[in-house]
PDB file of C-alpha atoms in Angstrom:
ATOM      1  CA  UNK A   1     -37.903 -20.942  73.421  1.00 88.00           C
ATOM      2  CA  UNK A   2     -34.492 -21.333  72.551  1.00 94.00           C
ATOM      3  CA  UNK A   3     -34.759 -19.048  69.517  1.00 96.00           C
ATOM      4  CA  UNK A   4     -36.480 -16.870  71.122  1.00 95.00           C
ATOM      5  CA  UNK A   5     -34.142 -16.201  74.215  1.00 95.00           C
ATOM      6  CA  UNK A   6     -31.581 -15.913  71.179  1.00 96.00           C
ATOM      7  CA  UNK A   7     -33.338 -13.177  69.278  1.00 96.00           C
ATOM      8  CA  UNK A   8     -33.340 -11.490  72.780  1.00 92.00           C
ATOM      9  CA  UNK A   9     -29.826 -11.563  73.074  1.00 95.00           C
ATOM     10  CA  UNK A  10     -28.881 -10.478  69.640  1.00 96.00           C
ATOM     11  CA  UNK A  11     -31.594  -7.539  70.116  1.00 93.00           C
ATOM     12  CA  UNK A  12     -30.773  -6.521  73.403  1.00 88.00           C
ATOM     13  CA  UNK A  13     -27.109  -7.259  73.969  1.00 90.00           C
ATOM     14  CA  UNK A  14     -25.725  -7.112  70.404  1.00 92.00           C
ATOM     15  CA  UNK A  15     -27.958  -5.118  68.668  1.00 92.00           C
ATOM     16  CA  UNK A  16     -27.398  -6.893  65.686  1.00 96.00           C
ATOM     17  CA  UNK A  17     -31.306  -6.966  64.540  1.00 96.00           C
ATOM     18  CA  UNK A  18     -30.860  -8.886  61.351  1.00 96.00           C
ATOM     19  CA  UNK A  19     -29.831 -11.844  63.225  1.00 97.00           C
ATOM     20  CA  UNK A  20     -32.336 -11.609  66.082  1.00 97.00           C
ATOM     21  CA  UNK A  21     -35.089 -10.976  62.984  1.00 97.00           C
ATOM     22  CA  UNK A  22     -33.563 -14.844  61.851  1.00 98.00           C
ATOM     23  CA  UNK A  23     -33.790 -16.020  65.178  1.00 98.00           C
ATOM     24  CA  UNK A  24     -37.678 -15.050  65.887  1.00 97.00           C
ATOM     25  CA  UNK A  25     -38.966 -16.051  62.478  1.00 97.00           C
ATOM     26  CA  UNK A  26     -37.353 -19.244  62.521  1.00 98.00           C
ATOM     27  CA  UNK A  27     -38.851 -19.668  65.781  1.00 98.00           C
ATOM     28  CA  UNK A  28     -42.097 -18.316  64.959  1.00 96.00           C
ATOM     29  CA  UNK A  29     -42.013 -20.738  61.612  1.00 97.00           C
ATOM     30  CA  UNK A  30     -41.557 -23.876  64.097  1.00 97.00           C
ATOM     31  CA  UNK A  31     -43.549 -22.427  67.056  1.00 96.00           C
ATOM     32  CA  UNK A  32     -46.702 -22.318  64.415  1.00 94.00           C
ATOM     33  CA  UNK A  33     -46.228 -25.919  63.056  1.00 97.00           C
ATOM     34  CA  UNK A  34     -46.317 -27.349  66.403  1.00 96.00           C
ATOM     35  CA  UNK A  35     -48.954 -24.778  67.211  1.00 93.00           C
ATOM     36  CA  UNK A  36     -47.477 -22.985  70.361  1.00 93.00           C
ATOM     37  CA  UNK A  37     -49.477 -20.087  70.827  1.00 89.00           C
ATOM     38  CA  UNK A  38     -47.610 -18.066  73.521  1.00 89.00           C
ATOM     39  CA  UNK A  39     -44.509 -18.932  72.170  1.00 91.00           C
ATOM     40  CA  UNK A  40     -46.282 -17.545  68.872  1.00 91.00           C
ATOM     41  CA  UNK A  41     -47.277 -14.709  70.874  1.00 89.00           C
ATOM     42  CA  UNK A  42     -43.442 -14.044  72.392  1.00 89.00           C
ATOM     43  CA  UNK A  43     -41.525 -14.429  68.442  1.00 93.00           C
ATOM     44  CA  UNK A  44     -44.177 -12.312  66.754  1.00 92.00           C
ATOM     45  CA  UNK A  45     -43.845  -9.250  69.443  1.00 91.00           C
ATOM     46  CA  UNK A  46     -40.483 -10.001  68.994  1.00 93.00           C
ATOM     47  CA  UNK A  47     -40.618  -8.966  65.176  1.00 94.00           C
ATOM     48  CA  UNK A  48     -43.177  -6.322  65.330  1.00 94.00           C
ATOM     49  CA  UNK A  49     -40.499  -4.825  68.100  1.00 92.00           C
ATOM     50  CA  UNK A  50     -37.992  -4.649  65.356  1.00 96.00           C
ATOM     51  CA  UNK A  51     -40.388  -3.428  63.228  1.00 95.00           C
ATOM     52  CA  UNK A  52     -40.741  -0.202  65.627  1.00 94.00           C
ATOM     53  CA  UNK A  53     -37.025   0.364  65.478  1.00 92.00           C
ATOM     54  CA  UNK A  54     -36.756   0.301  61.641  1.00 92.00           C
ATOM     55  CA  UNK A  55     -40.115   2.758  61.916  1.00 94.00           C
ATOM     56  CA  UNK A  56     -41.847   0.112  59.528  1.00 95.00           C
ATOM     57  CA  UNK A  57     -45.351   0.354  59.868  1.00 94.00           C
ATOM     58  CA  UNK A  58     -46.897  -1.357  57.789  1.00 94.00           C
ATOM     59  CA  UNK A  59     -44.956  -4.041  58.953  1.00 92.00           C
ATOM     60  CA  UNK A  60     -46.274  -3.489  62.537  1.00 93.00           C
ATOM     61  CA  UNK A  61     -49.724  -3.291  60.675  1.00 91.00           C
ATOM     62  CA  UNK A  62     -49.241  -6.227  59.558  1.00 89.00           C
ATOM     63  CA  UNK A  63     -48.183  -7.652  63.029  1.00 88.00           C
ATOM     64  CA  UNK A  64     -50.950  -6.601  64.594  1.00 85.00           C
ATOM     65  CA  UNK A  65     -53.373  -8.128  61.947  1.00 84.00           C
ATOM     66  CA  UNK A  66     -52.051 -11.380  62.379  1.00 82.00           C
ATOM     67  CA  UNK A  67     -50.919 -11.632  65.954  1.00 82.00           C
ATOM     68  CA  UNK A  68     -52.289  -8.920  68.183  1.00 74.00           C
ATOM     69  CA  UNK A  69     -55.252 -10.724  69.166  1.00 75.00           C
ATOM     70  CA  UNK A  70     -54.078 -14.282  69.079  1.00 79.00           C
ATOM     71  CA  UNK A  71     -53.868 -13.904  73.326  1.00 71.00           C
ATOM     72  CA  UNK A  72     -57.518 -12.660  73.231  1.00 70.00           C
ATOM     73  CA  UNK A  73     -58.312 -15.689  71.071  1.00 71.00           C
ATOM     74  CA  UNK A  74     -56.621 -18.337  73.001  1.00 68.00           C
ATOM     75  CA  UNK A  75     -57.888 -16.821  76.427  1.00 65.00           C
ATOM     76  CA  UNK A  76     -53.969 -16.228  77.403  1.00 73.00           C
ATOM     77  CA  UNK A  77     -54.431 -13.327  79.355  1.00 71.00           C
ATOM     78  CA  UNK A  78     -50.788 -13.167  80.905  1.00 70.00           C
ATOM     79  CA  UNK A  79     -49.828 -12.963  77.207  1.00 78.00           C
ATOM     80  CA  UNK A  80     -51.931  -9.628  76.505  1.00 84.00           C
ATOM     81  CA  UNK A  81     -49.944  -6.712  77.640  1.00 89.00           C
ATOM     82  CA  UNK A  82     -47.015  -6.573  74.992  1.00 88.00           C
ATOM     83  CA  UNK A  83     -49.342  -7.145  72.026  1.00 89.00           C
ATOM     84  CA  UNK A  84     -50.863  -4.202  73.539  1.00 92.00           C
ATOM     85  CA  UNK A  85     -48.179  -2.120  73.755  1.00 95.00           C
ATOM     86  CA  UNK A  86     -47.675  -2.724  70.068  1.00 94.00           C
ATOM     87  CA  UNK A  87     -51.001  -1.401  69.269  1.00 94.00           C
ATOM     88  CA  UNK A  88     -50.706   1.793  71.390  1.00 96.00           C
ATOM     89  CA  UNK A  89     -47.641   2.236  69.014  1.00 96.00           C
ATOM     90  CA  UNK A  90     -49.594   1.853  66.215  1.00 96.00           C
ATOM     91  CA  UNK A  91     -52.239   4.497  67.799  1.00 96.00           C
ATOM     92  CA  UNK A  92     -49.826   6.720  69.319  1.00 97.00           C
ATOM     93  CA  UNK A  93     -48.156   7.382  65.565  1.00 95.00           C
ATOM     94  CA  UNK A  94     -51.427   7.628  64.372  1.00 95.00           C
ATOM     95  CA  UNK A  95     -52.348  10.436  66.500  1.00 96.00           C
ATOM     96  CA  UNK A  96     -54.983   8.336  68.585  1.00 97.00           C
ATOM     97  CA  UNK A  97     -54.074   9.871  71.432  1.00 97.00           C
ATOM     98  CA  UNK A  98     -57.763   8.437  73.671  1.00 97.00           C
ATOM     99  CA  UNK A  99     -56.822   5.049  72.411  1.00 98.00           C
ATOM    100  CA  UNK A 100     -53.078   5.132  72.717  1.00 98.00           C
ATOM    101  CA  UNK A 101     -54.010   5.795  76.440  1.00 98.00           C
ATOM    102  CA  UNK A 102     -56.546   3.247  76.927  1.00 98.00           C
ATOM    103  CA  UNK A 103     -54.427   0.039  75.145  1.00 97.00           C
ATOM    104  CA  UNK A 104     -50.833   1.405  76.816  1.00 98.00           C
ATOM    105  CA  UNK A 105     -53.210   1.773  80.579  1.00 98.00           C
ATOM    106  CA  UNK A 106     -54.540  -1.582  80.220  1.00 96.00           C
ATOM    107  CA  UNK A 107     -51.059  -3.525  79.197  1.00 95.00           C
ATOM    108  CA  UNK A 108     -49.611  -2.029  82.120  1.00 97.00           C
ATOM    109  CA  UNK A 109     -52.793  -3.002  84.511  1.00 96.00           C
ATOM    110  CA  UNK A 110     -52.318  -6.821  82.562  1.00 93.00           C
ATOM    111  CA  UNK A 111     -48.161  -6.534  82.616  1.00 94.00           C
ATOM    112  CA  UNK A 112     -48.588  -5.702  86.325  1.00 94.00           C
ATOM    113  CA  UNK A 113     -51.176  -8.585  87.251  1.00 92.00           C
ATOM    114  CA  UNK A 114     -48.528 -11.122  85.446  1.00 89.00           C
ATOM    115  CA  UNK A 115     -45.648  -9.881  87.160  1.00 91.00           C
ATOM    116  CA  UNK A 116     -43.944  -9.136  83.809  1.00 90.00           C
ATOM    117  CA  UNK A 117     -42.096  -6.003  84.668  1.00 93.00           C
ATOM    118  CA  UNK A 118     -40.265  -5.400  81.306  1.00 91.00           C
ATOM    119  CA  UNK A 119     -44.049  -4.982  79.566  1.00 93.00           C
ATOM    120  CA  UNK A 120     -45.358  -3.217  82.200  1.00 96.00           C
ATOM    121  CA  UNK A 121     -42.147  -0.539  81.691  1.00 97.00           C
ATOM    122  CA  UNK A 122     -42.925  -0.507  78.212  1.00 96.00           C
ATOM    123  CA  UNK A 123     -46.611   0.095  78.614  1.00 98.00           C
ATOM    124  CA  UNK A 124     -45.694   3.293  80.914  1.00 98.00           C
ATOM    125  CA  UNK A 125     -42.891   4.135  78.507  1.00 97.00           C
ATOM    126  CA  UNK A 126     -45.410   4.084  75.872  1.00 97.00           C
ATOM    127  CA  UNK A 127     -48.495   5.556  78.012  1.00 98.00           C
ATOM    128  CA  UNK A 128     -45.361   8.602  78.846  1.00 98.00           C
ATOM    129  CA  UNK A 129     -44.761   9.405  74.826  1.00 97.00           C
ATOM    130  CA  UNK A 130     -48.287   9.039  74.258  1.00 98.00           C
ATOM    131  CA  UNK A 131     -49.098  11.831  77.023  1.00 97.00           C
ATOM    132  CA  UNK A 132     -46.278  13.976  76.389  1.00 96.00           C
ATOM    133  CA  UNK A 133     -46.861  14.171  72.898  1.00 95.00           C
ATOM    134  CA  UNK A 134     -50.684  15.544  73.390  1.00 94.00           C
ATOM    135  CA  UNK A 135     -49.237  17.897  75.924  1.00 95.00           C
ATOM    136  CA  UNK A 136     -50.041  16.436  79.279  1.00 96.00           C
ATOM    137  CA  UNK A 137     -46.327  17.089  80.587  1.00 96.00           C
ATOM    138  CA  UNK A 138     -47.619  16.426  84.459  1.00 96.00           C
ATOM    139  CA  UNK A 139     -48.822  12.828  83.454  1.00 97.00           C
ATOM    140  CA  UNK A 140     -45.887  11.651  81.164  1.00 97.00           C
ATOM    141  CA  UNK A 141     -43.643  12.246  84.307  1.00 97.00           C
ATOM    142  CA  UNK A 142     -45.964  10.695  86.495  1.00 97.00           C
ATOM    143  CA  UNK A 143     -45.877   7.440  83.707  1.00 98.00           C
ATOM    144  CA  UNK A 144     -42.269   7.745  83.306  1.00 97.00           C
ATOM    145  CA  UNK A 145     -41.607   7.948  88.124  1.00 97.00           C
ATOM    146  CA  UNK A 146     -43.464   4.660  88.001  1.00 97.00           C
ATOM    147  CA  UNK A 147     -41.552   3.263  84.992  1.00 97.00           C
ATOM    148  CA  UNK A 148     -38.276   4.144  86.892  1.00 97.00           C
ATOM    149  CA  UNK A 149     -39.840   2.985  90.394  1.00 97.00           C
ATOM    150  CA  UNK A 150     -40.941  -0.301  88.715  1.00 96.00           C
ATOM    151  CA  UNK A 151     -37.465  -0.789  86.931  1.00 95.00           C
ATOM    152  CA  UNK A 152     -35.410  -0.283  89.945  1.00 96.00           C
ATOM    153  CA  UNK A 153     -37.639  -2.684  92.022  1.00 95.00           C
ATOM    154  CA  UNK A 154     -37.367  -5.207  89.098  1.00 95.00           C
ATOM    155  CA  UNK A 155     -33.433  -4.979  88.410  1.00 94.00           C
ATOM    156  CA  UNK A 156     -34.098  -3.592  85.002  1.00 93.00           C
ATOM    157  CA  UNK A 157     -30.967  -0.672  84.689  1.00 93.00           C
ATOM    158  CA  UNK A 158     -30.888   0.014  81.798  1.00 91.00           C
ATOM    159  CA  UNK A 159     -34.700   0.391  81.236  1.00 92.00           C
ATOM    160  CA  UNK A 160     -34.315   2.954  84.514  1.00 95.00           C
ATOM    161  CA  UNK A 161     -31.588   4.841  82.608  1.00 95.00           C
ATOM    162  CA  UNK A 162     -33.785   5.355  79.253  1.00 94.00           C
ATOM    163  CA  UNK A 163     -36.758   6.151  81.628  1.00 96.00           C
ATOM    164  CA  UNK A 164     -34.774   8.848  83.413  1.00 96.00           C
ATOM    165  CA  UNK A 165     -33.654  10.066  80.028  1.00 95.00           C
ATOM    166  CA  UNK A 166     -37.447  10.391  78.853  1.00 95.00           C
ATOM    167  CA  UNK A 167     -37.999  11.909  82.095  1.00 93.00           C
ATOM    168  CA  UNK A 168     -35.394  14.603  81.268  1.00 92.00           C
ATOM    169  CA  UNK A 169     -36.471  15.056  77.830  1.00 89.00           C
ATOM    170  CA  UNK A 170     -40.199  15.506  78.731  1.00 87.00           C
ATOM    171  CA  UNK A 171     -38.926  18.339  81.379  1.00 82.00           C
ATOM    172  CA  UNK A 172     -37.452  20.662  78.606  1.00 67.00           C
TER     173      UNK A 172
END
Protein backbone atom coordinates (compact mmCIF):
# COMPACT_ATOMS: atom_id res chain seq x y z
CA UNK A 1 0.00 0.00 0.00
CA UNK A 2 2.81 2.04 0.72
CA UNK A 3 4.13 1.89 -2.84
CA UNK A 4 1.22 2.36 -4.10
CA UNK A 5 0.14 5.67 -2.27
CA UNK A 6 3.80 6.59 -3.52
CA UNK A 7 3.26 5.99 -7.20
CA UNK A 8 0.15 8.23 -6.55
CA UNK A 9 2.06 10.96 -5.39
CA UNK A 10 4.79 10.93 -7.92
CA UNK A 11 1.87 10.63 -10.68
CA UNK A 12 -0.38 13.05 -9.40
CA UNK A 13 1.64 15.64 -7.53
CA UNK A 14 5.04 15.40 -9.29
CA UNK A 15 4.32 14.11 -12.42
CA UNK A 16 7.42 12.44 -12.56
CA UNK A 17 5.94 9.01 -14.18
CA UNK A 18 9.17 7.11 -14.36
CA UNK A 19 9.36 7.03 -10.71
CA UNK A 20 5.69 6.36 -9.96
CA UNK A 21 6.11 3.43 -12.93
CA UNK A 22 9.11 2.09 -10.13
CA UNK A 23 6.91 2.57 -7.40
CA UNK A 24 3.75 0.42 -8.79
CA UNK A 25 5.80 -2.39 -10.27
CA UNK A 26 7.77 -2.86 -7.32
CA UNK A 27 4.62 -2.97 -5.55
CA UNK A 28 2.84 -5.01 -7.93
CA UNK A 29 6.12 -7.52 -7.90
CA UNK A 30 5.59 -7.89 -3.92
CA UNK A 31 1.76 -7.49 -3.92
CA UNK A 32 1.77 -10.83 -6.33
CA UNK A 33 4.22 -12.91 -4.15
CA UNK A 34 2.17 -12.45 -1.17
CA UNK A 35 -0.83 -12.77 -3.43
CA UNK A 36 -2.83 -9.49 -2.67
CA UNK A 37 -5.31 -9.28 -5.21
CA UNK A 38 -6.82 -5.76 -4.77
CA UNK A 39 -3.69 -4.40 -4.03
CA UNK A 40 -2.78 -6.27 -7.45
CA UNK A 41 -5.76 -4.74 -8.80
CA UNK A 42 -4.79 -0.91 -7.45
CA UNK A 43 -0.63 -1.18 -8.86
CA UNK A 44 -1.66 -2.70 -12.17
CA UNK A 45 -4.42 0.21 -12.97
CA UNK A 46 -1.84 2.17 -11.74
CA UNK A 47 0.54 1.16 -14.74
CA UNK A 48 -1.96 0.69 -17.40
CA UNK A 49 -2.87 4.57 -16.30
CA UNK A 50 0.59 5.51 -17.32
CA UNK A 51 0.32 3.53 -20.11
CA UNK A 52 -2.69 5.90 -21.37
CA UNK A 53 -0.54 8.95 -20.91
CA UNK A 54 2.45 7.65 -22.95
CA UNK A 55 -0.56 6.52 -25.61
CA UNK A 56 1.01 2.89 -25.35
CA UNK A 57 -1.41 0.51 -26.28
CA UNK A 58 -0.26 -2.37 -26.52
CA UNK A 59 0.91 -1.88 -23.25
CA UNK A 60 -2.68 -1.21 -22.01
CA UNK A 61 -3.45 -4.43 -24.13
CA UNK A 62 -1.39 -6.05 -22.33
CA UNK A 63 -2.84 -4.68 -18.98
CA UNK A 64 -5.98 -5.61 -19.66
CA UNK A 65 -5.00 -9.27 -20.60
CA UNK A 66 -3.48 -9.83 -17.46
CA UNK A 67 -5.33 -7.74 -14.95
CA UNK A 68 -8.67 -6.48 -16.18
CA UNK A 69 -10.58 -9.30 -15.00
CA UNK A 70 -8.66 -10.34 -11.96
CA UNK A 71 -11.77 -8.35 -9.81
CA UNK A 72 -14.29 -10.49 -11.80
CA UNK A 73 -12.20 -13.52 -10.86
CA UNK A 74 -11.75 -12.91 -7.25
CA UNK A 75 -15.50 -11.75 -6.85
CA UNK A 76 -14.06 -8.10 -5.72
CA UNK A 77 -16.71 -6.16 -7.02
CA UNK A 78 -15.71 -2.73 -5.30
CA UNK A 79 -12.50 -3.32 -7.29
CA UNK A 80 -14.32 -3.40 -10.85
CA UNK A 81 -14.90 0.09 -11.97
CA UNK A 82 -11.25 1.36 -12.79
CA UNK A 83 -10.29 -1.84 -14.63
CA UNK A 84 -13.26 -0.84 -16.48
CA UNK A 85 -12.48 2.37 -17.28
CA UNK A 86 -9.29 1.02 -18.74
CA UNK A 87 -11.12 -1.09 -21.11
CA UNK A 88 -13.53 1.64 -22.34
CA UNK A 89 -10.10 3.28 -23.21
CA UNK A 90 -9.09 0.53 -25.01
CA UNK A 91 -12.69 0.54 -26.89
CA UNK A 92 -13.08 4.13 -27.13
CA UNK A 93 -9.54 4.31 -29.32
CA UNK A 94 -10.71 1.51 -31.05
CA UNK A 95 -13.72 3.12 -32.30
CA UNK A 96 -16.15 0.81 -30.18
CA UNK A 97 -18.19 3.41 -29.54
CA UNK A 98 -21.57 0.72 -28.14
CA UNK A 99 -18.99 -0.86 -25.94
CA UNK A 100 -17.00 2.13 -24.84
CA UNK A 101 -20.50 3.21 -23.51
CA UNK A 102 -21.55 0.12 -21.92
CA UNK A 103 -17.94 -0.66 -19.85
CA UNK A 104 -17.46 3.42 -19.02
CA UNK A 105 -21.75 3.26 -17.82
CA UNK A 106 -21.20 0.33 -15.75
CA UNK A 107 -17.74 1.54 -13.88
CA UNK A 108 -19.50 4.54 -13.02
CA UNK A 109 -22.84 2.54 -11.76
CA UNK A 110 -19.90 0.12 -9.74
CA UNK A 111 -17.54 3.43 -8.83
CA UNK A 112 -20.78 4.97 -7.51
CA UNK A 113 -22.08 1.84 -5.42
CA UNK A 114 -18.35 1.80 -3.75
CA UNK A 115 -18.28 5.29 -2.99
CA UNK A 116 -15.04 5.69 -5.00
CA UNK A 117 -15.58 9.08 -6.48
CA UNK A 118 -12.22 9.50 -8.36
CA UNK A 119 -13.34 6.20 -10.67
CA UNK A 120 -16.63 7.16 -10.92
CA UNK A 121 -15.20 10.81 -12.45
CA UNK A 122 -13.12 8.91 -14.64
CA UNK A 123 -15.82 6.60 -15.86
CA UNK A 124 -17.99 9.87 -16.83
CA UNK A 125 -14.82 11.51 -18.09
CA UNK A 126 -14.38 8.58 -20.21
CA UNK A 127 -18.27 7.85 -20.98
CA UNK A 128 -17.99 12.15 -22.06
CA UNK A 129 -14.95 11.49 -24.79
CA UNK A 130 -16.52 8.42 -25.76
CA UNK A 131 -19.94 10.35 -26.60
CA UNK A 132 -18.48 13.38 -27.89
CA UNK A 133 -16.33 11.70 -30.16
CA UNK A 134 -19.43 9.73 -31.98
CA UNK A 135 -21.18 13.05 -32.01
CA UNK A 136 -23.64 12.95 -29.19
CA UNK A 137 -22.59 16.60 -27.98
CA UNK A 138 -25.98 16.76 -25.62
CA UNK A 139 -24.81 13.55 -23.69
CA UNK A 140 -20.99 14.27 -23.28
CA UNK A 141 -22.14 17.48 -21.38
CA UNK A 142 -24.63 15.74 -19.55
CA UNK A 143 -21.49 13.01 -18.55
CA UNK A 144 -19.13 15.74 -18.06
CA UNK A 145 -22.33 18.20 -15.33
CA UNK A 146 -22.29 15.00 -13.32
CA UNK A 147 -18.49 14.55 -13.41
CA UNK A 148 -18.20 18.22 -12.16
CA UNK A 149 -21.33 17.76 -9.70
CA UNK A 150 -19.70 14.54 -8.36
CA UNK A 151 -16.15 16.22 -8.06
CA UNK A 152 -17.29 19.20 -6.21
CA UNK A 153 -19.37 17.03 -3.76
CA UNK A 154 -16.25 14.78 -3.35
CA UNK A 155 -13.46 17.60 -2.87
CA UNK A 156 -11.81 16.53 -6.05
CA UNK A 157 -10.65 20.33 -7.68
CA UNK A 158 -8.71 19.65 -9.83
CA UNK A 159 -10.70 16.76 -11.45
CA UNK A 160 -13.70 19.66 -11.51
CA UNK A 161 -11.28 22.00 -13.33
CA UNK A 162 -10.31 19.33 -16.21
CA UNK A 163 -14.08 18.41 -16.29
CA UNK A 164 -15.07 22.03 -16.87
CA UNK A 165 -12.32 22.23 -19.43
CA UNK A 166 -13.83 19.09 -21.35
CA UNK A 167 -17.03 20.72 -20.86
CA UNK A 168 -15.73 23.80 -22.74
CA UNK A 169 -14.01 21.91 -25.32
CA UNK A 170 -17.05 19.68 -26.15
CA UNK A 171 -19.14 23.16 -26.54
CA UNK A 172 -16.97 24.45 -29.53
Amino acid sequence: LALLALGHHLEGSEADYAEAQRAYAEGLALAERVDDVPAQIDLAAGLAWLSVYRADWKELDRWIARYADLGDREDLSGRLALPLVLRGIARWREGDWAEAEALHRRAHELAAQAGWSEDAYYALYGLAATMRDRGDYAGAAGALDRAIDGCERAGLLGRAIQARAARAVNER
